[in-house]
Tab-separated table of C-alpha atoms (C1' of nucleotides) in Angstrom:
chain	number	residue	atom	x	y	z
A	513	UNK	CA	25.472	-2.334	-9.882
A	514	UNK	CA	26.998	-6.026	-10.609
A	515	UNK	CA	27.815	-5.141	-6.170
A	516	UNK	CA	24.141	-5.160	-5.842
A	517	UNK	CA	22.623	-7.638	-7.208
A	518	UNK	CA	25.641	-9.535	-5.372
A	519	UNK	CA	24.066	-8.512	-2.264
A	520	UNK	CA	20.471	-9.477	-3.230
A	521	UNK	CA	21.228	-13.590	-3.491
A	522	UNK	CA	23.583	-13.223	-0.726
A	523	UNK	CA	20.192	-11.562	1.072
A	524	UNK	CA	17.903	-13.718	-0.366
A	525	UNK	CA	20.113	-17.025	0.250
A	526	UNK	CA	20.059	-15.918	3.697
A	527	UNK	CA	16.440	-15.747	4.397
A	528	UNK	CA	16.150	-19.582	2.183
A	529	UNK	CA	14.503	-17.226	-0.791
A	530	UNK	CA	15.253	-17.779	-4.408
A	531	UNK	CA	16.922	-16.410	-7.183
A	532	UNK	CA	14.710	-16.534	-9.802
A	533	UNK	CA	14.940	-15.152	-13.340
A	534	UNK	CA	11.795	-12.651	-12.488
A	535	UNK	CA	13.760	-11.452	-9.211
A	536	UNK	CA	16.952	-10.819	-11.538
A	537	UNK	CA	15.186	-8.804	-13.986
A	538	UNK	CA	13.486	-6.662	-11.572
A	539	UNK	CA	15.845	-5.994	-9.224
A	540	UNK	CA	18.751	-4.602	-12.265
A	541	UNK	CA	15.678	-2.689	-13.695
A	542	UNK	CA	15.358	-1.131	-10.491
A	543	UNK	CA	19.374	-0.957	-9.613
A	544	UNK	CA	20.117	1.192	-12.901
A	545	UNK	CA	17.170	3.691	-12.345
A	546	UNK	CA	17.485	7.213	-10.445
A	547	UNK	CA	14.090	8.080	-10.357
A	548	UNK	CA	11.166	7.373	-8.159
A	549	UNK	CA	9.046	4.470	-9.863
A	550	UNK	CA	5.094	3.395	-9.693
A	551	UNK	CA	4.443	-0.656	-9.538
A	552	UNK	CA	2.126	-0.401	-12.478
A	553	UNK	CA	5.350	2.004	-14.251
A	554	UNK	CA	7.322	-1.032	-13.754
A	555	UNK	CA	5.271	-3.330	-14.735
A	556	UNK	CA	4.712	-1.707	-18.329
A	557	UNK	CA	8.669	-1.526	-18.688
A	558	UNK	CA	9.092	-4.996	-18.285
A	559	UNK	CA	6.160	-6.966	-19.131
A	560	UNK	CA	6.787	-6.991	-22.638
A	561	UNK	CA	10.049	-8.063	-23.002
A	562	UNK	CA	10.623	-9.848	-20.052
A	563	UNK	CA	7.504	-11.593	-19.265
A	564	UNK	CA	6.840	-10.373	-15.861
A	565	UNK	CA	3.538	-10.660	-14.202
A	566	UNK	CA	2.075	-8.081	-12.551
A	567	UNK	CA	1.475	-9.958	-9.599
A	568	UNK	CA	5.317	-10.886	-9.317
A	569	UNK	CA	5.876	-7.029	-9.544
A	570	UNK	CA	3.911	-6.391	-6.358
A	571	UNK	CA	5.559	-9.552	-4.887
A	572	UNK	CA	8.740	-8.692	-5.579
A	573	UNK	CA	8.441	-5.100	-4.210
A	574	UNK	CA	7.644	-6.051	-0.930
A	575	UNK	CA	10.656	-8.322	-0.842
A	576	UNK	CA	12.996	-5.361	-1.937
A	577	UNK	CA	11.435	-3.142	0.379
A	578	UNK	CA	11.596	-5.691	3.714
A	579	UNK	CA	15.160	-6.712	2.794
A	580	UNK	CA	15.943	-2.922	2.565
A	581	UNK	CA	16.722	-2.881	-0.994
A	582	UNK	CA	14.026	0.042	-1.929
A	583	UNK	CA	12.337	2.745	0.172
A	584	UNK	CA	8.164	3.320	-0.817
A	585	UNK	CA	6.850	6.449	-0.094
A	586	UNK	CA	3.322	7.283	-0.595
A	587	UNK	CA	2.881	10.938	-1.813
A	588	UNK	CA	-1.154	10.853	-1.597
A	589	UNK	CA	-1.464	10.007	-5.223
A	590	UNK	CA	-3.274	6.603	-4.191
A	591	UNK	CA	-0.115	4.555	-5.227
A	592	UNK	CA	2.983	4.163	-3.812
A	593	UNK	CA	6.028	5.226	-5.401
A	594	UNK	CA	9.540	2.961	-4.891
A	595	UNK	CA	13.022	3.794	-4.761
A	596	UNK	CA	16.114	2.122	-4.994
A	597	UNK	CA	18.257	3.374	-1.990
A	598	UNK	CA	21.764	1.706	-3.461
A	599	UNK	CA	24.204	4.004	-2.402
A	600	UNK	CA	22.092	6.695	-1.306
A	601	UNK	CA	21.645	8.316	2.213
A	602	UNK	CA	17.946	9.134	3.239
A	603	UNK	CA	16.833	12.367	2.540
A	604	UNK	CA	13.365	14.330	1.845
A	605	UNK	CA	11.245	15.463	-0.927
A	606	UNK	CA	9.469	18.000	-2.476
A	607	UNK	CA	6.999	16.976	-4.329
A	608	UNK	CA	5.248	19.559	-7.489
A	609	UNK	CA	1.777	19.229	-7.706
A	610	UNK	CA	2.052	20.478	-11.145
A	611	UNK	CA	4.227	18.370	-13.024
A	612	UNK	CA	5.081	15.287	-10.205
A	613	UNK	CA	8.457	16.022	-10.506
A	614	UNK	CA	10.310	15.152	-7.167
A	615	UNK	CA	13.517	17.102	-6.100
A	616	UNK	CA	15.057	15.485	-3.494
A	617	UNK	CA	16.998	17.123	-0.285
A	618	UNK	CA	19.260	15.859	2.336
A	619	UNK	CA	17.800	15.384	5.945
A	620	UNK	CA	20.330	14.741	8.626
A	621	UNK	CA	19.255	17.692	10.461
A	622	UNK	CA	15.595	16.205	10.339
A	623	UNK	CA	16.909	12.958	10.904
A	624	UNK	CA	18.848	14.318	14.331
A	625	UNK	CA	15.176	15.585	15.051
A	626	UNK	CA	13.052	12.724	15.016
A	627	UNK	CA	15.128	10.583	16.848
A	628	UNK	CA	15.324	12.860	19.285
A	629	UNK	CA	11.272	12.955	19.440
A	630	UNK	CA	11.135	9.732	18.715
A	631	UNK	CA	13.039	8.617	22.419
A	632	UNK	CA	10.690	10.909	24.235
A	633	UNK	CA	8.216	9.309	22.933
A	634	UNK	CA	9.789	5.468	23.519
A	635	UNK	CA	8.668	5.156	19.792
A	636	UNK	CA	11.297	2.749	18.026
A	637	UNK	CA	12.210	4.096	14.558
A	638	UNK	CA	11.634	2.055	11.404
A	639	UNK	CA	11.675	4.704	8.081
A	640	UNK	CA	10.399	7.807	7.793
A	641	UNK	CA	9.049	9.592	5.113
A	642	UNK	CA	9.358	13.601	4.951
A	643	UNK	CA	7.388	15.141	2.122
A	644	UNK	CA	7.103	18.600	0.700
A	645	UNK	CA	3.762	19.456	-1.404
A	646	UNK	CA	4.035	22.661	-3.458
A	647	UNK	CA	5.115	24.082	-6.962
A	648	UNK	CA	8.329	23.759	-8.476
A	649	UNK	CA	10.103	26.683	-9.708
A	650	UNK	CA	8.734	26.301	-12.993
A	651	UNK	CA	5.342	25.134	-12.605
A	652	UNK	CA	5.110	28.223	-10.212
A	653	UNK	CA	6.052	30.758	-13.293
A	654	UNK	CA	3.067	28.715	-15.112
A	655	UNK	CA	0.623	29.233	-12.151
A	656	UNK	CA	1.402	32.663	-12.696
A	657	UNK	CA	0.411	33.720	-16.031
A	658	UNK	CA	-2.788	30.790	-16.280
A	659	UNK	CA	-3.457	29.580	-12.863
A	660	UNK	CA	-6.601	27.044	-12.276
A	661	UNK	CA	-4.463	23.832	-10.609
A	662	UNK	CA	-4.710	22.324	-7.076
B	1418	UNK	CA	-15.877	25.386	17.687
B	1419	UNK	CA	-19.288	27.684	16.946
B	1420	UNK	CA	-16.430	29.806	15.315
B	1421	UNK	CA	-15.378	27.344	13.080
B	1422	UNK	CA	-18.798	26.489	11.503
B	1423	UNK	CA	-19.242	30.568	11.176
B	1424	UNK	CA	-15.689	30.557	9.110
B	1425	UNK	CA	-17.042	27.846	7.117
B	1426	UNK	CA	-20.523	29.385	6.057
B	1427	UNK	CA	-18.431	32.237	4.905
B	1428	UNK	CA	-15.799	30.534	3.530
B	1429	UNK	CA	-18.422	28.521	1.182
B	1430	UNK	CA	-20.261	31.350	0.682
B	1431	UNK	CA	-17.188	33.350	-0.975
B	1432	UNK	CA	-16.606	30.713	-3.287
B	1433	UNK	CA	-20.376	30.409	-4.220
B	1434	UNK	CA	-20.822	27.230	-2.958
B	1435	UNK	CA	-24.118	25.924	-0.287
B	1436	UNK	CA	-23.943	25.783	2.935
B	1437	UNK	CA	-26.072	22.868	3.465
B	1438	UNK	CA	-27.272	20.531	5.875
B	1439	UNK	CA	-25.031	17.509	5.060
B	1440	UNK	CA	-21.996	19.744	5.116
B	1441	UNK	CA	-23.005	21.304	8.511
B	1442	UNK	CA	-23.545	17.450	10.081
B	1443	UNK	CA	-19.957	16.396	8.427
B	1444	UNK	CA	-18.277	19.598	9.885
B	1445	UNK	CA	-19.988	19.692	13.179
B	1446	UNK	CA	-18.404	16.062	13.606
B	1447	UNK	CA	-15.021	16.922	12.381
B	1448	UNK	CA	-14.259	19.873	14.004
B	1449	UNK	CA	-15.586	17.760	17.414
B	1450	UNK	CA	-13.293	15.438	16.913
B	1451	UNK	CA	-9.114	15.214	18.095
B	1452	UNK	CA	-7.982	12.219	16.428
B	1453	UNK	CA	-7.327	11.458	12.402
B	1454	UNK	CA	-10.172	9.563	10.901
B	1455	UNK	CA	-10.909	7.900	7.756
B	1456	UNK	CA	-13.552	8.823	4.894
B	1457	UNK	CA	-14.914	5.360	6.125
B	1458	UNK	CA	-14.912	5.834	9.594
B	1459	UNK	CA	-16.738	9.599	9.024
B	1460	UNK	CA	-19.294	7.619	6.837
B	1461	UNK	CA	-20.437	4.733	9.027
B	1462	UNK	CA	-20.400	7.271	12.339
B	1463	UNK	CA	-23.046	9.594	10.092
B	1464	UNK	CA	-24.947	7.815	7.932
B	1465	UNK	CA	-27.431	6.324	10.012
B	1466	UNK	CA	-28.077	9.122	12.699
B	1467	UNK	CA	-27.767	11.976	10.201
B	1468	UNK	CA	-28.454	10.204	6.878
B	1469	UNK	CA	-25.222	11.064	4.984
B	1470	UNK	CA	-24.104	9.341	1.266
B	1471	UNK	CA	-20.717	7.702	1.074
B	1472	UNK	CA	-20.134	9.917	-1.828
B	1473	UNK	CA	-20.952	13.187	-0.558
B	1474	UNK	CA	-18.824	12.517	2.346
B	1475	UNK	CA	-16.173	11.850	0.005
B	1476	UNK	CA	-16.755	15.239	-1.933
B	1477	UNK	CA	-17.169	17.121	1.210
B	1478	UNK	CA	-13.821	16.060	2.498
B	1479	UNK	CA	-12.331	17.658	-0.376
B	1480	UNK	CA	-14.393	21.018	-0.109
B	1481	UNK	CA	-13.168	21.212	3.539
B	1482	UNK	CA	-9.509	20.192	2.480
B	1483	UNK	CA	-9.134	22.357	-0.199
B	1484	UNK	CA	-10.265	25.450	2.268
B	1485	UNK	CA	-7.618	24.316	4.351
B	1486	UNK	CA	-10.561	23.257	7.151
B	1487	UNK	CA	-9.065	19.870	7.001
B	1488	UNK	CA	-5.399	17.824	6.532
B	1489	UNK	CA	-5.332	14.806	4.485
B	1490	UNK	CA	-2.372	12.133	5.282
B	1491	UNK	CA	-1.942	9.127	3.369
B	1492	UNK	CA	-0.187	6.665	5.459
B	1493	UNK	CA	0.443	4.257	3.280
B	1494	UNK	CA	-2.296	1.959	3.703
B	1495	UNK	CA	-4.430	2.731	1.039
B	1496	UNK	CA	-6.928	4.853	2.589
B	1497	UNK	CA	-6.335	8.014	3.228
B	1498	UNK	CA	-6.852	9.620	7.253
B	1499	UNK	CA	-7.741	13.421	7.514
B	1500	UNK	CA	-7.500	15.477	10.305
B	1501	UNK	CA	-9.290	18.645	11.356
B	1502	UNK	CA	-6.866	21.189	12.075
B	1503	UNK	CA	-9.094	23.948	14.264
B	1504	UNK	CA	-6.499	25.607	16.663
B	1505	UNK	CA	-3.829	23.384	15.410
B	1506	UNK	CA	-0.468	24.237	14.192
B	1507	UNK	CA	1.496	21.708	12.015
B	1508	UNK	CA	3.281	19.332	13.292
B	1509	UNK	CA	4.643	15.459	12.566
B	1510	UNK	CA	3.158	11.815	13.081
B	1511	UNK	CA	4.789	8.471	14.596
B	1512	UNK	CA	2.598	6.105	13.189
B	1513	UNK	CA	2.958	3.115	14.893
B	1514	UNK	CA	2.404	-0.155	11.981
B	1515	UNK	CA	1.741	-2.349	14.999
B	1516	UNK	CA	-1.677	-0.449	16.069
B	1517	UNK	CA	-2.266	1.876	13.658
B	1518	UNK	CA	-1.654	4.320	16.928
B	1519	UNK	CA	-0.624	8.135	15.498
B	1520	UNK	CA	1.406	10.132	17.902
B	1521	UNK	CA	1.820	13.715	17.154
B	1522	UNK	CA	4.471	15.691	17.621
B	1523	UNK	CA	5.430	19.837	17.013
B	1524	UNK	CA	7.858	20.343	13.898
B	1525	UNK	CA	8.960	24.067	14.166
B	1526	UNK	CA	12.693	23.352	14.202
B	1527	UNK	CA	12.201	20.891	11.134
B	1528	UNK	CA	9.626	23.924	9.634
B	1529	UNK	CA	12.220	26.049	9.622
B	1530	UNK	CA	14.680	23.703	7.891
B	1531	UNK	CA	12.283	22.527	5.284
B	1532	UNK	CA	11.418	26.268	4.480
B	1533	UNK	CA	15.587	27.190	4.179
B	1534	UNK	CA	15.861	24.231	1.876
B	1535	UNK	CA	12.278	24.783	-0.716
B	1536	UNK	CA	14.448	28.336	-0.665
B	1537	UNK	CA	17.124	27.513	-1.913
B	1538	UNK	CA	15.253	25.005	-4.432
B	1539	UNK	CA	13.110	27.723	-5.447
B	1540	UNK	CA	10.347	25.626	-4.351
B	1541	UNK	CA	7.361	27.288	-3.504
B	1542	UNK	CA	5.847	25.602	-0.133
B	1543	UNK	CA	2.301	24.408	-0.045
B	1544	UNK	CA	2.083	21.824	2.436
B	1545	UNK	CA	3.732	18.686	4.026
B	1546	UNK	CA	4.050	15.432	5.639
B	1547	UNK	CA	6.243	14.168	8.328
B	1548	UNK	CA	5.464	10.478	8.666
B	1549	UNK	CA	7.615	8.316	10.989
B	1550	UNK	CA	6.960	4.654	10.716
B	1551	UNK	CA	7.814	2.055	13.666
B	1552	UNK	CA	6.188	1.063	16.621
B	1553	UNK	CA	5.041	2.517	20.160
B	1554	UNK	CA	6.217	1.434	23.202
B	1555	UNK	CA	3.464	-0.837	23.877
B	1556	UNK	CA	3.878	-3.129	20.617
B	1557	UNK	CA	7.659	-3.136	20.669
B	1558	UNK	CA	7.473	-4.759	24.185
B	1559	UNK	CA	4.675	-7.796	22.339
B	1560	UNK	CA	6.456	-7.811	19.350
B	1561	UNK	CA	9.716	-9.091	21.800
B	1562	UNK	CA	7.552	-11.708	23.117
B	1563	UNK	CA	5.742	-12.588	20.609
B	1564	UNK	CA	7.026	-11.298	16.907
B	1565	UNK	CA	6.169	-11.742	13.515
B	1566	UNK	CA	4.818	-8.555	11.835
B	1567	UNK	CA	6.108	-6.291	9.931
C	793	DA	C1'	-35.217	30.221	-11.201
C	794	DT	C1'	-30.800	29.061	-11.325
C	795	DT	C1'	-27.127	26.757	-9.855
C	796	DT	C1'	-24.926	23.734	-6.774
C	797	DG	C1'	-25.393	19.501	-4.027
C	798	DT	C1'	-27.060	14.851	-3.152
C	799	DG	C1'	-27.839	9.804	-3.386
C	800	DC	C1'	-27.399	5.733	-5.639
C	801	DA	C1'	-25.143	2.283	-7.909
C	802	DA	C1'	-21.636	1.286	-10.970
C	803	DA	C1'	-16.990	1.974	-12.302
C	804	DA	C1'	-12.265	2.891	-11.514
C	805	DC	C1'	-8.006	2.402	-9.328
C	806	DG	C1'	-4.038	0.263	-7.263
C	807	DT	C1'	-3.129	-3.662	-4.836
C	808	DT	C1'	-3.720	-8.394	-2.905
C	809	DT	C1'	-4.980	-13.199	-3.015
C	810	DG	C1'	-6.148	-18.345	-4.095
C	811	DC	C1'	-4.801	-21.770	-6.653
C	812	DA	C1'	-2.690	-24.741	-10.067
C	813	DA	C1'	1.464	-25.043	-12.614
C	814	DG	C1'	6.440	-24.067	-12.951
C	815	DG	C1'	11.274	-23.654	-11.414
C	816	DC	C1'	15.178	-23.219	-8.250
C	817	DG	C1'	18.353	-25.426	-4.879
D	939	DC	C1'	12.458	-34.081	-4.590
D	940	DG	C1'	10.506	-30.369	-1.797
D	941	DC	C1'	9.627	-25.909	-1.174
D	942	DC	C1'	9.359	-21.352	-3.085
D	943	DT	C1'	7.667	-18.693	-6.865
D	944	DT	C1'	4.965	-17.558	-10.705
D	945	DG	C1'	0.893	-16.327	-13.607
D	946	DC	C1'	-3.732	-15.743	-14.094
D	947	DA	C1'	-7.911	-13.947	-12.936
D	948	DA	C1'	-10.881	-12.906	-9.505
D	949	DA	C1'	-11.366	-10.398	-5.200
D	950	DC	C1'	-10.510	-6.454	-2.428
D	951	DG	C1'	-11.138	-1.891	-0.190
D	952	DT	C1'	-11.134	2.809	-1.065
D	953	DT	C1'	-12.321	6.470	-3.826
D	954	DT	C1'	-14.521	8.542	-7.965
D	955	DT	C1'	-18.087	9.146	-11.275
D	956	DG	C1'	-22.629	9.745	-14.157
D	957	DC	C1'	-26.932	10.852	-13.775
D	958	DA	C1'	-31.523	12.114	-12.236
D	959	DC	C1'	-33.540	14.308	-8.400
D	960	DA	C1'	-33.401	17.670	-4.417
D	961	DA	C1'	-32.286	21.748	-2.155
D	962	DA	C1'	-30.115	26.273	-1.218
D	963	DT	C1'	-29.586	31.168	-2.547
DNA sequence: ATTTGTGCAAAACGTTTGCAAGGCG
DNA sequence: CGCCTTGCAAACGTTTTGCACAAAT
């Protein structure tokens, strides 16, 4: 945790960025969550009592996410979803279209996969995003006694 | 393609719904078309030749996706790019963020490894996304002369 | 005749931006 | 001090919606 946010002024030193009080704040928010996080969610945990704008939310994502910090994923919702990837290897997700709960898998098979497509194609590799729509085992019992969902 | 338009009559007609002229226009174009396309891009290729609202482009999109006529991807640009999958089977996109470019590729080995792991998640499989992010051959070789995007 | 579909314009949504003021190095 | 960052509010682009009218079965 304290190793991370290390890392972030060494990272941010390095590209002649600043440590700001905002930056703090956001980044150890995100740092000492395990779940997969909206902007706007973000923005209502720390407005409050931090006095964050929403603007320096946004701002501050993208910074995360180009310095490698967080992973965003965009599950079709019409808003992206973040993650803090500190200490985690990259993996794939199922996502329930009844409750929005995400289960996460491992994907180093996958992974093998797509780079192998990926130099028959000459395509160079930046992220990759593997998602899984369906119903989780619970919301599938529900579906089964009152259905009417997507 | 004359089969798909008969599938869809009945399809709609199962489920009560019209089979009418604007929805014949939209799904003549789609199922002519090979490549992904936005709700935008639909709208401004029908709506002077063939008179067609915005908004019942949008709602017919959905009709068609939720009778599994279409596939919707959200690529994480905040539009989302559907994809008419006549004769198709499923498969995974390099999406090149230099171009916009979307290379397809199959995905039965990572099919079957997605379907061994939703079993032993209990996860009940609807649908997913394979989205590889990077660039194609053609804007890696300008982004070495000439860099600066992301 | 009944019910579903359409068009329009306005609203909603998440996100981005311009600019003046503030703060870090 | 200079440059980067912030906050605000307005702008943005896509998608959704309410409602009155039109059209399909």
């Amino acid at each position: 945790m304290r190793q991370d946010m290390i890392k972030l002024k060494e990272e941010l030193e390095l590209r002649g960025l600043k440590f700001t009080r905002q930056r703090k704040v956001i980044a150890q928010k995100i740092f000492s969550m395990r779940k997969h996080f909206t902007a706007e969610e973000l923005y209502s945990m720390l407005r409050k009592k931090h006095h964050v704008s929403r603007a320096t939310i946004y701002r501050t994502l993208d910074v995360l996410a180009s310095m490698g910090f967080v992973e965003v994923h965009d599950f079709g919702q019409g808003r992206r979803y973040y993650e803090s990837i500190s200490g985690k290897t990259s993996h794939c997700h199922f996502i329930c279209t009844g409750c929005m709960k995400i289960i996460e898998f491992p994907s180093d098979e996958i992974k093998d996969i797509i780079n192998r497509m990926a130099r028959k194609h000459n395509f160079t590799v930046n992220r990759y995003s593997i998602n899984v729509y369906g119903l989780c085992e619970e919301c599938a019992k529900k579906m089964k006694k009152q259905p009417g969902d997507a």
